[in-house]
Short mmCIF file of C-alpha atoms in Angstrom, two decimals:
data_model
loop_
_atom_site.label_atom_id
_atom_site.label_comp_id
_atom_site.label_asym_id
_atom_site.label_seq_id
_atom_site.Cartn_x
_atom_site.Cartn_y
_atom_site.Cartn_z
CA MET A 1 -27.26 -11.96 22.99
CA ALA A 2 -24.01 -11.14 24.85
CA VAL A 3 -21.15 -9.37 23.15
CA ARG A 4 -17.78 -10.94 23.77
CA ILE A 5 -14.75 -8.70 24.16
CA HIS A 6 -11.53 -9.99 22.58
CA VAL A 7 -8.40 -8.40 24.02
CA ASP A 8 -4.79 -8.47 22.85
CA GLU A 9 -1.64 -6.33 23.02
CA VAL A 10 1.00 -5.10 20.50
CA GLU A 11 4.41 -4.13 21.76
CA ILE A 12 5.66 -0.70 20.60
CA PRO A 13 9.24 -0.93 19.24
CA GLU A 14 11.95 1.43 20.38
CA GLY A 15 12.25 4.73 18.59
CA ILE A 16 8.52 4.89 17.68
CA ASP A 17 5.96 7.31 19.14
CA VAL A 18 2.35 6.27 19.21
CA GLU A 19 -0.57 8.64 19.77
CA ILE A 20 -4.16 7.32 20.10
CA ILE A 21 -6.94 9.88 19.40
CA ASP A 22 -10.51 9.16 20.60
CA ASN A 23 -9.74 5.39 21.15
CA ARG A 24 -10.05 4.79 17.37
CA ILE A 25 -7.40 6.78 15.50
CA VAL A 26 -3.70 5.75 15.71
CA LYS A 27 -0.86 8.06 14.75
CA VAL A 28 2.56 6.42 14.54
CA SER A 29 5.76 8.49 14.28
CA GLY A 30 9.26 7.20 13.60
CA PRO A 31 12.50 8.06 11.94
CA LYS A 32 11.02 8.03 8.36
CA GLY A 33 7.90 9.96 9.09
CA THR A 34 4.34 9.74 10.42
CA VAL A 35 1.48 7.44 9.40
CA GLU A 36 -2.12 7.88 10.62
CA LYS A 37 -4.87 5.25 10.42
CA SER A 38 -8.50 5.45 11.48
CA PHE A 39 -10.42 2.43 12.90
CA VAL A 40 -13.63 4.40 13.45
CA LYS A 41 -15.84 2.01 11.42
CA ALA A 42 -14.80 -1.04 13.42
CA PRO A 43 -16.05 -2.06 16.89
CA VAL A 44 -12.57 -1.61 18.42
CA TYR A 45 -11.16 0.40 21.27
CA LEU A 46 -7.48 1.12 21.46
CA SER A 47 -5.39 2.36 24.42
CA LYS A 48 -1.73 2.82 25.17
CA GLU A 49 -0.39 1.18 28.40
CA ASP A 50 3.25 0.51 29.45
CA GLY A 51 4.82 0.63 26.00
CA LYS A 52 2.11 -1.48 24.46
CA ILE A 53 -1.10 -0.88 22.52
CA LYS A 54 -4.08 -2.65 24.08
CA ILE A 55 -6.72 -3.69 21.53
CA GLU A 56 -10.32 -4.50 22.55
CA VAL A 57 -12.66 -5.87 19.94
CA ARG A 58 -16.36 -6.07 20.82
CA TRP A 59 -17.56 -8.63 18.39
CA LYS A 60 -18.68 -12.24 18.92
CA GLY A 61 -16.92 -15.40 17.71
CA ARG A 62 -14.44 -15.97 14.91
CA ARG A 63 -15.15 -12.61 13.27
CA GLY A 64 -13.95 -10.87 16.47
CA TYR A 65 -10.69 -12.78 16.47
CA ALA A 66 -10.29 -12.08 12.72
CA LEU A 67 -10.84 -8.35 13.26
CA LEU A 68 -8.43 -8.35 16.21
CA ASN A 69 -5.66 -9.98 14.12
CA THR A 70 -6.36 -7.65 11.18
CA ILE A 71 -5.85 -4.58 13.41
CA LYS A 72 -2.68 -6.13 14.86
CA GLY A 73 -1.37 -6.57 11.26
CA HIS A 74 -2.20 -2.98 10.41
CA LEU A 75 -0.34 -1.69 13.44
CA LYS A 76 2.76 -3.85 12.72
CA ASN A 77 2.68 -2.61 9.06
CA MET A 78 2.64 0.96 10.42
CA PHE A 79 5.65 0.26 12.70
CA THR A 80 7.55 -1.29 9.79
CA GLY A 81 6.71 1.60 7.52
CA VAL A 82 7.92 4.44 9.83
CA THR A 83 11.16 2.52 10.59
CA LYS A 84 12.16 0.90 7.25
CA GLY A 85 9.59 1.88 4.60
CA TYR A 86 8.17 -0.15 1.67
CA VAL A 87 9.49 -0.57 -1.88
CA TYR A 88 7.58 -1.94 -4.89
CA LYS A 89 9.44 -2.47 -8.18
CA LEU A 90 7.65 -2.61 -11.56
CA LYS A 91 9.02 -3.16 -15.08
CA ALA A 92 7.61 -1.75 -18.32
CA TYR A 93 7.51 -4.44 -20.98
CA TYR A 94 6.92 -3.87 -24.67
CA ILE A 95 7.55 -5.71 -27.92
CA HIS A 96 7.09 -3.44 -30.92
CA PHE A 97 6.09 0.07 -29.79
CA PRO A 98 8.60 1.62 -27.38
CA MET A 99 6.65 3.27 -24.64
CA ASP A 100 7.76 6.39 -22.77
CA VAL A 101 7.19 6.61 -19.08
CA TYR A 102 7.76 9.65 -16.84
CA VAL A 103 6.40 11.38 -13.68
CA GLU A 104 4.52 14.69 -14.02
CA GLY A 105 3.06 16.12 -10.80
CA ASP A 106 0.76 13.59 -9.14
CA TYR A 107 0.59 11.29 -12.17
CA LEU A 108 2.75 8.75 -13.98
CA ILE A 109 2.43 9.44 -17.67
CA ILE A 110 2.59 6.56 -20.17
CA LYS A 111 2.96 7.55 -23.87
CA ASN A 112 2.90 5.36 -27.01
CA PHE A 113 1.50 2.34 -25.22
CA VAL A 114 0.81 -0.37 -27.90
CA GLY A 115 1.09 2.44 -30.45
CA GLU A 116 -1.77 4.48 -29.02
CA ARG A 117 -1.83 8.21 -29.77
CA GLY A 118 -3.45 9.04 -26.45
CA VAL A 119 -1.74 9.36 -23.12
CA ARG A 120 -2.42 6.98 -20.24
CA LYS A 121 -2.16 8.29 -16.63
CA ALA A 122 -1.76 6.56 -13.31
CA LYS A 123 -2.53 8.43 -10.07
CA ILE A 124 0.27 8.60 -7.52
CA ILE A 125 -1.17 8.63 -3.97
CA GLU A 126 0.00 11.36 -1.62
CA GLY A 127 3.11 10.48 0.44
CA VAL A 128 4.44 8.05 -2.16
CA LYS A 129 7.52 8.62 -4.30
CA VAL A 130 7.82 7.22 -7.82
CA ASP A 131 11.12 7.05 -9.68
CA VAL A 132 11.50 6.00 -13.32
CA VAL A 133 14.90 4.40 -14.07
CA LYS A 134 15.77 3.95 -17.76
CA LYS A 135 18.70 1.72 -18.80
CA GLY A 136 18.88 1.27 -22.52
CA GLY A 137 15.51 -0.24 -23.50
CA ASP A 138 14.60 -1.31 -19.98
CA ILE A 139 12.28 0.91 -17.92
CA ASP A 140 12.03 0.23 -14.17
CA ILE A 141 9.55 2.01 -12.01
CA ILE A 142 10.36 2.13 -8.25
CA VAL A 143 7.56 3.02 -5.90
CA THR A 144 8.58 3.90 -2.29
CA GLY A 145 6.81 5.14 0.80
CA ILE A 146 6.03 4.58 4.50
CA ASP A 147 2.32 3.69 4.18
CA LYS A 148 1.98 0.15 2.85
CA GLU A 149 -1.54 0.69 1.53
CA ALA A 150 -0.66 3.83 -0.33
CA VAL A 151 2.45 2.26 -1.92
CA GLY A 152 0.45 -0.84 -2.93
CA GLN A 153 -2.45 1.26 -4.34
CA THR A 154 -0.03 3.39 -6.40
CA ALA A 155 1.56 0.27 -7.85
CA ALA A 156 -1.92 -1.10 -8.66
CA ASN A 157 -2.89 2.18 -10.30
CA ILE A 158 0.20 1.99 -12.53
CA MET A 159 -0.52 -1.66 -13.52
CA ASN A 160 -4.20 -0.92 -14.22
CA ALA A 161 -3.30 2.02 -16.42
CA THR A 162 -1.65 -0.34 -18.90
CA LYS A 163 -4.35 -3.02 -18.88
CA VAL A 164 -5.16 -4.21 -22.42
CA LYS A 165 -8.84 -5.17 -22.76
CA SER A 166 -9.34 -5.92 -26.45
CA LYS A 167 -6.42 -8.35 -27.13
CA ASP A 168 -5.47 -11.79 -26.03
CA PRO A 169 -3.23 -11.48 -22.88
CA ARG A 170 -1.30 -14.60 -23.77
CA VAL A 171 -0.11 -13.07 -27.00
CA PHE A 172 0.08 -9.28 -26.32
CA LEU A 173 2.21 -8.97 -23.19
CA ASP A 174 2.85 -5.23 -23.33
CA GLY A 175 2.27 -3.48 -19.98
CA ILE A 176 3.80 -2.63 -16.64
CA TYR A 177 4.15 -5.52 -14.22
CA LEU A 178 5.16 -5.85 -10.58
CA TYR A 179 8.28 -8.00 -10.14
CA ASP A 180 9.43 -7.24 -6.57
CA LYS A 181 8.00 -5.89 -3.34
CA GLY A 182 9.59 -5.63 0.08
CA VAL A 183 10.81 -3.55 2.98
CA GLY A 184 13.57 -0.93 2.92
CA ASN A 185 14.62 2.46 1.55
CA GLY A 186 11.09 3.90 1.92
#
């Protein structure tokens, strides 16, 4: 069975440096920092030619096209991250027991969640900055960074830390929820 090679190119924006290591690892540098991503587990070969990144996927059929477009999406996210950055905004919501949220080292600490005596922790991925903004009774958590996957995973860790398992989610709405995500100030 013959293997089909799907080929496409992604234009490198101005002000961004791209380094390709061993045809599988991409290192993108820009004004906000550097992001590195490995495509070692995929049948893909990358090269840099004339201000463009050439992508060759050696996989047959629709899956080859899907993988090609996935890699193009990852590269564009890296370009956006090193130029503008990513911002996810979360809000702590509680009814009866006022929770306390603060950053300590590599963790976001959540105290007095639903009246619990224990402390809940959410891991902050390396390269991501978390700010806790308190205005009166409102608590906003702002997660910023240049790697979209790391910022999204940190926000997911924070939301999962306040997941209530033993109560009806329609009645007990306490938790930390994502209300905005976008590009900028990363």
